[in-house]
Amino acid sequence: MSFAGGRKTDAAAKATVFNTDRPVGGAVPIRYDATSTRPLSRLSVRSIAMSCPPKLLQCAMTIFEHFEPCPTIISRSNRDSILSSSQDTRETSHRTQARKRASTMANTTQSLSAYEQARIDKIKRNEDRLKSLGLLKAKEDLRASSQKRTPRKRKVKSATVTPPERKSRRLSKQPVQFVPSFDDGDEYEVQKKKRKIVYDAPARRSTFRVHIPVNLTSSPLTVGQQKKISKIMEGDFLGKLEEYLDNVDPVSYQNKRSVMRQITKLSKGEGIHYASEKYGWPDKCVFCKGVKVGPTDDILSLLETGKECEEEWGRDHGNGWLLRHPLKKLYEFQQYHLER
């Protein structure tokens, strides 16, 4: 593009104000009318300036001054007046919008409640107050400059795991799922859930031997009672006892199995030895060794003797399954047949 005395030549008059091939600063080029040979008039420049935002207009005027200092296009002296006119136009637009809102609110006043009408009146008074103080522009600028708040994500509650409902097998009359075994040895030691009292082991093993004061001739039963029980047993004492535990005094299978095992040892004269590795009795300490026990014997005296054995040789950690419980069942079996 060529210049002559600060004016455009005839050849340059038909060209664009900006070089479209290389726009300055990334600005969109403004063109002359391609069919016109005369430059833009002041009125055309003013109309363009009135429709542009202030920042874009200021950038355009800077480019105009750099490439085209011609006073017929735009001058530095007219820049302030153009900017002020643009500002007046914006304020006029704000006032127009405010009047439209006021008219809209006035049209809907009749259908509003007292609370809504009071709210609208308060907004109008605030608008008038801002207008009288000249703060409408500041209000708009503040609203435009305020950043939108990013919405906070709500915390998602973790899903609560509901444990399965506990049910009582005892109340529903269902059979037990586990019954501890009470064989000789450590299986007598029933592990409790609660804290268990552990007694100190004696410093030395006792050599005490219990004299069994019971034999077949010293039973407290009368001769008639002995004959009666012997007749009922019919030579099958253990079979009658098992039948009694099944029908008369029914117990669990494991309970019956433990009672029958201990009574069988006593009826054969083998005796009972507590062979627990941790709490067991001395090697040769056996209850009723060599004495055959039957339903005609003094069972209560045997219970007292068993208690003395535990006090001297060591307490039964099987909760009575070693001696006390089997002898009690034998005593109940004896009394049942005597009372019939």
Tab-separated table of C-alpha atoms in Angstrom:
chain	number	residue	atom	x	y	z
A	1	MET	CA	0.000	0.000	0.000
A	2	SER	CA	1.412	3.433	-0.957
A	3	PHE	CA	0.850	6.819	0.610
A	4	ALA	CA	1.346	10.339	-0.792
A	5	GLY	CA	1.493	13.189	1.678
A	6	GLY	CA	-0.444	11.258	4.228
A	7	ARG	CA	-3.250	10.640	1.706
A	8	LYS	CA	-4.188	7.518	-0.161
A	9	THR	CA	-3.479	7.361	-3.853
A	10	ASP	CA	-6.201	6.468	-6.350
A	11	ALA	CA	-4.838	2.959	-6.632
A	12	ALA	CA	-4.806	2.496	-2.893
A	13	ALA	CA	-8.326	3.884	-2.515
A	14	LYS	CA	-9.763	0.717	-3.958
A	15	ALA	CA	-7.724	-1.493	-1.616
A	16	THR	CA	-8.543	-2.508	1.935
A	17	VAL	CA	-7.526	-0.478	4.941
A	18	PHE	CA	-5.773	-3.574	6.306
A	19	ASN	CA	-3.706	-6.134	4.580
A	20	THR	CA	-6.026	-9.157	4.572
A	21	ASP	CA	-3.141	-11.521	4.023
A	22	ARG	CA	-1.460	-10.554	7.283
A	23	PRO	CA	-3.945	-9.181	9.813
A	24	VAL	CA	-2.249	-7.237	12.597
A	25	GLY	CA	-2.613	-8.699	16.090
A	26	GLY	CA	-5.111	-11.269	14.889
A	27	ALA	CA	-7.765	-8.542	14.316
A	28	VAL	CA	-10.521	-9.098	11.805
A	29	PRO	CA	-9.800	-6.744	8.831
A	30	ILE	CA	-12.289	-3.937	8.107
A	31	ARG	CA	-12.758	-3.318	4.384
A	32	TYR	CA	-13.768	-0.356	2.276
A	33	ASP	CA	-16.561	-0.768	-0.163
A	34	ALA	CA	-14.898	-2.531	-3.081
A	35	THR	CA	-16.914	-0.488	-5.641
A	36	SER	CA	-16.232	2.880	-4.004
A	37	THR	CA	-13.145	4.998	-4.592
A	38	ARG	CA	-13.703	7.339	-1.689
A	39	PRO	CA	-12.609	6.701	1.876
A	40	LEU	CA	-14.967	6.053	4.769
A	41	SER	CA	-16.703	9.180	5.966
A	42	ARG	CA	-16.872	10.307	9.545
A	43	LEU	CA	-20.492	9.165	9.736
A	44	SER	CA	-19.574	5.641	8.602
A	45	VAL	CA	-16.720	5.416	11.079
A	46	ARG	CA	-18.995	6.724	13.843
A	47	SER	CA	-21.690	4.163	13.073
A	48	ILE	CA	-19.106	1.366	13.143
A	49	ALA	CA	-17.675	2.655	16.403
A	50	MET	CA	-21.130	2.888	18.014
A	51	SER	CA	-21.805	-0.786	17.311
A	52	CYS	CA	-18.442	-2.108	18.557
A	53	PRO	CA	-17.489	-2.976	22.138
A	54	PRO	CA	-15.110	-0.426	23.732
A	55	LYS	CA	-12.088	-2.719	23.883
A	56	LEU	CA	-12.422	-3.795	20.252
A	57	LEU	CA	-12.971	-0.183	19.205
A	58	GLN	CA	-9.860	0.982	21.030
A	59	CYS	CA	-7.802	-1.752	19.347
A	60	ALA	CA	-9.214	-0.794	15.930
A	61	MET	CA	-8.400	2.895	16.443
A	62	THR	CA	-4.820	2.026	17.340
A	63	ILE	CA	-4.489	0.077	14.108
A	64	PHE	CA	-6.132	2.935	12.163
A	65	GLU	CA	-3.565	5.404	13.521
A	66	HIS	CA	-0.707	3.080	12.566
A	67	PHE	CA	-1.765	2.422	8.976
A	68	GLU	CA	-3.981	5.377	8.126
A	69	PRO	CA	-3.324	8.696	9.869
A	70	CYS	CA	-5.766	10.440	7.496
A	71	PRO	CA	-8.041	12.849	9.417
A	72	THR	CA	-10.938	11.998	7.132
A	73	ILE	CA	-10.975	8.432	8.505
A	74	ILE	CA	-10.539	9.061	12.248
A	75	SER	CA	-8.422	11.365	14.336
A	76	ARG	CA	-7.001	11.198	17.804
A	77	SER	CA	-9.069	14.191	18.810
A	78	ASN	CA	-12.311	12.407	17.891
A	79	ARG	CA	-11.450	9.167	19.678
A	80	ASP	CA	-12.565	10.339	23.111
A	81	SER	CA	-15.847	11.615	21.751
A	82	ILE	CA	-16.507	8.268	20.016
A	83	LEU	CA	-15.757	6.346	23.189
A	84	SER	CA	-18.016	8.570	25.260
A	85	SER	CA	-20.779	8.189	22.672
A	86	SER	CA	-20.416	4.407	22.845
A	87	GLN	CA	-20.638	4.547	26.631
A	88	ASP	CA	-23.756	6.714	26.416
A	89	THR	CA	-25.277	4.177	24.060
A	90	ARG	CA	-24.659	1.359	26.523
A	91	GLU	CA	-26.159	3.324	29.395
A	92	THR	CA	-29.171	4.114	27.229
A	93	SER	CA	-29.526	0.399	26.494
A	94	HIS	CA	-29.403	-0.413	30.221
A	95	ARG	CA	-32.057	2.198	30.946
A	96	THR	CA	-34.236	0.773	28.196
A	97	GLN	CA	-33.939	-2.718	29.619
A	98	ALA	CA	-34.732	-1.436	33.101
A	99	ARG	CA	-37.855	0.302	31.771
A	100	LYS	CA	-38.923	-2.913	30.057
A	101	ARG	CA	-38.484	-4.872	33.282
A	102	ALA	CA	-40.409	-2.236	35.188
A	103	SER	CA	-43.247	-2.331	32.671
A	104	THR	CA	-43.307	-6.115	32.782
A	105	MET	CA	-43.477	-6.078	36.564
A	106	ALA	CA	-46.201	-3.441	36.417
A	107	ASN	CA	-48.284	-5.641	34.120
A	108	THR	CA	-47.999	-8.600	36.494
A	109	THR	CA	-48.640	-6.544	39.640
A	110	GLN	CA	-52.342	-7.280	39.660
A	111	SER	CA	-51.816	-11.071	39.841
A	112	LEU	CA	-49.071	-10.956	42.517
A	113	SER	CA	-49.440	-11.567	46.217
A	114	ALA	CA	-48.645	-8.954	48.852
A	115	TYR	CA	-45.269	-10.532	49.572
A	116	GLU	CA	-44.262	-10.624	45.885
A	117	GLN	CA	-45.451	-7.044	45.358
A	118	ALA	CA	-43.366	-5.863	48.317
A	119	ARG	CA	-40.354	-7.677	46.876
A	120	ILE	CA	-40.772	-6.014	43.466
A	121	ASP	CA	-41.140	-2.580	45.067
A	122	LYS	CA	-37.976	-3.124	47.052
A	123	ILE	CA	-36.045	-4.127	43.910
A	124	LYS	CA	-37.307	-1.025	42.117
A	125	ARG	CA	-36.236	1.253	44.974
A	126	ASN	CA	-32.785	-0.315	44.939
A	127	GLU	CA	-32.503	0.204	41.167
A	128	ASP	CA	-33.491	3.862	41.526
A	129	ARG	CA	-30.994	4.337	44.322
A	130	LEU	CA	-28.166	2.841	42.258
A	131	LYS	CA	-29.180	5.007	39.307
A	132	SER	CA	-29.104	8.178	41.416
A	133	LEU	CA	-25.634	7.277	42.666
A	134	GLY	CA	-24.388	6.429	39.169
A	135	LEU	CA	-23.586	2.839	40.090
A	136	LEU	CA	-25.536	1.007	37.404
A	137	LYS	CA	-22.412	0.539	35.292
A	138	ALA	CA	-20.448	-0.674	38.306
A	139	LYS	CA	-23.219	-3.157	39.055
A	140	GLU	CA	-23.129	-4.569	35.540
A	141	ASP	CA	-19.330	-4.748	35.518
A	142	LEU	CA	-19.329	-6.527	38.856
A	143	ARG	CA	-21.896	-9.028	37.646
A	144	ALA	CA	-19.906	-9.689	34.468
A	145	SER	CA	-16.597	-10.034	36.300
A	146	SER	CA	-17.918	-12.378	38.950
A	147	GLN	CA	-16.839	-15.924	38.284
A	148	LYS	CA	-19.300	-18.714	38.283
A	149	ARG	CA	-18.885	-20.979	41.234
A	150	THR	CA	-18.245	-24.556	40.419
A	151	PRO	CA	-20.950	-26.694	41.994
A	152	ARG	CA	-19.721	-28.875	44.788
A	153	LYS	CA	-20.094	-32.549	44.343
A	154	ARG	CA	-22.307	-34.087	46.933
A	155	LYS	CA	-20.741	-36.745	49.032
A	156	VAL	CA	-22.036	-40.144	48.146
A	157	LYS	CA	-22.771	-42.178	51.207
A	158	SER	CA	-21.198	-45.572	51.142
A	159	ALA	CA	-23.624	-48.427	51.097
A	160	THR	CA	-24.100	-49.921	54.552
A	161	VAL	CA	-23.728	-53.673	54.653
A	162	THR	CA	-26.546	-55.230	56.634
A	163	PRO	CA	-25.368	-58.365	58.425
A	164	PRO	CA	-27.570	-61.426	58.174
A	165	GLU	CA	-30.225	-61.744	60.828
A	166	ARG	CA	-29.224	-63.965	63.712
A	167	LYS	CA	-31.619	-66.728	64.614
A	168	SER	CA	-31.725	-69.060	67.589
A	169	ARG	CA	-31.659	-72.739	66.763
A	170	ARG	CA	-32.760	-73.510	70.312
A	171	LEU	CA	-35.909	-71.352	70.086
A	172	SER	CA	-36.754	-72.771	66.669
A	173	LYS	CA	-36.310	-76.289	68.128
A	174	GLN	CA	-33.641	-77.302	65.657
A	175	PRO	CA	-30.893	-79.815	66.479
A	176	VAL	CA	-27.541	-78.499	67.582
A	177	GLN	CA	-24.862	-78.203	64.914
A	178	PHE	CA	-21.922	-79.186	67.111
A	179	VAL	CA	-21.571	-81.366	70.187
A	180	PRO	CA	-18.117	-81.692	71.767
A	181	SER	CA	-16.672	-85.163	72.079
A	182	PHE	CA	-16.073	-86.411	75.622
A	183	ASP	CA	-13.649	-89.246	75.069
A	184	ASP	CA	-10.986	-90.025	77.641
A	185	GLY	CA	-8.107	-87.594	77.705
A	186	ASP	CA	-8.003	-83.974	76.715
A	187	GLU	CA	-11.431	-84.096	75.079
A	188	TYR	CA	-12.973	-83.785	78.530
A	189	GLU	CA	-11.612	-80.280	78.716
A	190	VAL	CA	-14.502	-78.252	77.330
A	191	GLN	CA	-13.282	-74.897	76.116
A	192	LYS	CA	-15.445	-72.108	77.447
A	193	LYS	CA	-15.973	-68.776	75.729
A	194	LYS	CA	-15.703	-66.923	79.025
A	195	ARG	CA	-12.524	-66.585	81.027
A	196	LYS	CA	-11.670	-69.883	82.670
A	197	ILE	CA	-10.103	-70.227	86.110
A	198	VAL	CA	-6.924	-72.276	85.893
A	199	TYR	CA	-5.737	-73.815	89.146
A	200	ASP	CA	-2.066	-74.277	89.865
A	201	ALA	CA	-0.824	-77.836	89.521
A	202	PRO	CA	0.386	-79.433	92.794
A	203	ALA	CA	4.114	-79.283	93.457
A	204	ARG	CA	4.350	-83.095	93.778
A	205	ARG	CA	2.219	-86.012	92.733
A	206	SER	CA	0.222	-87.596	95.507
A	207	THR	CA	0.558	-91.314	96.291
A	208	PHE	CA	-2.804	-91.335	98.074
A	209	ARG	CA	-4.915	-94.405	97.347
A	210	VAL	CA	-8.624	-94.193	98.040
A	211	HIS	CA	-10.093	-97.142	99.931
A	212	ILE	CA	-13.356	-98.037	98.297
A	213	PRO	CA	-15.782	-98.576	101.206
A	214	VAL	CA	-18.356	-100.028	98.856
A	215	ASN	CA	-18.809	-103.637	97.868
A	216	LEU	CA	-21.681	-105.883	96.986
A	217	THR	CA	-22.332	-106.790	100.648
A	218	SER	CA	-22.376	-103.211	102.015
A	219	SER	CA	-25.135	-101.764	99.801
A	220	PRO	CA	-27.718	-99.653	101.676
A	221	LEU	CA	-30.480	-101.279	99.655
A	222	THR	CA	-32.491	-103.951	101.383
A	223	VAL	CA	-32.432	-107.510	100.196
A	224	GLY	CA	-35.924	-107.105	98.763
A	225	GLN	CA	-34.898	-104.004	96.811
A	226	GLN	CA	-31.818	-105.747	95.457
A	227	LYS	CA	-33.885	-108.736	94.314
A	228	LYS	CA	-36.440	-106.426	92.714
A	229	ILE	CA	-33.832	-104.522	90.709
A	230	SER	CA	-31.983	-107.701	89.752
A	231	LYS	CA	-35.235	-109.173	88.462
A	232	ILE	CA	-35.985	-106.085	86.391
A	233	MET	CA	-32.495	-106.037	84.887
A	234	GLU	CA	-32.848	-109.617	83.642
A	235	GLY	CA	-29.100	-109.875	83.325
A	236	ASP	CA	-28.940	-106.943	80.877
A	237	PHE	CA	-28.118	-103.987	83.100
A	238	LEU	CA	-26.431	-101.923	80.378
A	239	GLY	CA	-29.256	-102.536	77.889
A	240	LYS	CA	-31.877	-101.420	80.434
A	241	LEU	CA	-29.839	-98.302	81.214
A	242	GLU	CA	-29.610	-97.392	77.537
A	243	GLU	CA	-33.363	-97.935	77.133
A	244	TYR	CA	-33.957	-95.693	80.143
A	245	LEU	CA	-31.850	-92.906	78.604
A	246	ASP	CA	-33.782	-93.223	75.332
A	247	ASN	CA	-37.378	-93.335	76.598
A	248	VAL	CA	-37.706	-92.364	80.271
A	249	ASP	CA	-35.019	-89.703	80.633
A	250	PRO	CA	-34.180	-88.840	76.998
A	251	VAL	CA	-30.860	-87.107	76.479
A	252	SER	CA	-28.810	-86.229	73.418
A	253	TYR	CA	-26.891	-88.911	71.572
A	254	GLN	CA	-23.526	-87.578	72.732
A	255	ASN	CA	-24.736	-87.378	76.336
A	256	LYS	CA	-25.971	-90.982	76.241
A	257	ARG	CA	-22.751	-92.124	74.571
A	258	SER	CA	-20.591	-90.542	77.271
A	259	VAL	CA	-22.688	-91.957	80.146
A	260	MET	CA	-22.743	-95.447	78.664
A	261	ARG	CA	-18.982	-95.450	78.102
A	262	GLN	CA	-18.168	-94.545	81.714
A	263	ILE	CA	-20.770	-96.868	83.273
A	264	THR	CA	-19.547	-99.731	81.069
A	265	LYS	CA	-16.014	-99.291	82.461
A	266	LEU	CA	-17.354	-99.307	86.031
A	267	SER	CA	-19.562	-102.366	85.441
A	268	LYS	CA	-16.566	-104.363	84.129
A	269	GLY	CA	-14.307	-103.322	87.027
A	270	GLU	CA	-11.863	-101.453	84.788
A	271	GLY	CA	-12.269	-98.229	86.747
A	272	ILE	CA	-11.932	-94.676	85.434
A	273	HIS	CA	-8.625	-92.867	85.037
A	274	TYR	CA	-8.311	-89.157	84.163
A	275	ALA	CA	-5.662	-89.349	81.435
A	276	SER	CA	-5.492	-85.686	80.438
A	277	GLU	CA	-1.948	-84.664	79.500
A	278	LYS	CA	-2.298	-81.302	81.213
A	279	TYR	CA	-4.685	-81.967	84.110
A	280	GLY	CA	-4.602	-85.762	84.386
A	281	TRP	CA	-4.242	-87.892	87.501
A	282	PRO	CA	-1.100	-89.833	88.461
A	283	ASP	CA	-0.523	-93.010	86.501
A	284	LYS	CA	-1.844	-95.541	89.038
A	285	CYS	CA	-4.716	-93.427	90.363
A	286	VAL	CA	-7.875	-95.137	89.029
A	287	PHE	CA	-11.393	-94.732	90.435
A	288	CYS	CA	-13.036	-98.074	91.460
A	289	LYS	CA	-10.268	-100.194	89.969
A	290	GLY	CA	-11.183	-103.908	90.373
A	291	VAL	CA	-14.719	-103.226	91.718
A	292	LYS	CA	-17.711	-103.979	89.516
A	293	VAL	CA	-20.386	-101.327	89.965
A	294	GLY	CA	-24.075	-102.100	89.279
A	295	PRO	CA	-27.561	-100.713	89.930
A	296	THR	CA	-27.773	-102.411	93.338
A	297	ASP	CA	-24.735	-100.578	94.805
A	298	ASP	CA	-24.640	-97.462	97.002
A	299	ILE	CA	-24.388	-94.844	94.253
A	300	LEU	CA	-24.430	-91.838	96.626
A	301	SER	CA	-21.417	-93.226	98.458
A	302	LEU	CA	-19.639	-93.611	95.116
A	303	LEU	CA	-20.336	-89.942	94.363
A	304	GLU	CA	-18.685	-88.895	97.632
A	305	THR	CA	-15.698	-91.114	96.882
A	306	GLY	CA	-15.349	-89.582	93.416
A	307	LYS	CA	-15.366	-86.106	94.952
A	308	GLU	CA	-12.521	-87.100	97.287
A	309	CYS	CA	-10.546	-88.440	94.337
A	310	GLU	CA	-10.847	-85.134	92.498
A	311	GLU	CA	-9.784	-83.159	95.561
A	312	GLU	CA	-6.697	-85.301	96.017
A	313	TRP	CA	-5.635	-86.192	92.484
A	314	GLY	CA	-6.885	-83.195	90.506
A	315	ARG	CA	-10.110	-81.483	89.555
A	316	ASP	CA	-12.082	-82.732	86.577
A	317	HIS	CA	-11.859	-80.009	83.887
A	318	GLY	CA	-14.577	-81.718	81.868
A	319	ASN	CA	-17.342	-80.196	84.033
A	320	GLY	CA	-18.445	-83.489	85.592
A	321	TRP	CA	-18.412	-85.726	82.532
A	322	LEU	CA	-15.658	-87.871	84.040
A	323	LEU	CA	-17.496	-89.163	87.167
A	324	ARG	CA	-20.276	-86.998	88.563
A	325	HIS	CA	-22.673	-86.940	85.629
A	326	PRO	CA	-22.528	-90.696	84.798
A	327	LEU	CA	-22.991	-91.698	88.478
A	328	LYS	CA	-25.949	-89.306	88.848
A	329	LYS	CA	-27.639	-90.878	85.833
A	330	LEU	CA	-27.021	-94.330	87.339
A	331	TYR	CA	-28.564	-93.208	90.654
A	332	GLU	CA	-31.648	-91.819	88.868
A	333	PHE	CA	-31.971	-95.094	86.965
A	334	GLN	CA	-31.820	-97.020	90.272
A	335	GLN	CA	-34.452	-94.862	91.986
A	336	TYR	CA	-36.755	-95.017	88.972
A	337	HIS	CA	-37.017	-98.794	89.175
A	338	LEU	CA	-37.364	-98.778	92.970
A	339	GLU	CA	-40.328	-96.379	92.849
A	340	ARG	CA	-42.251	-98.186	90.121
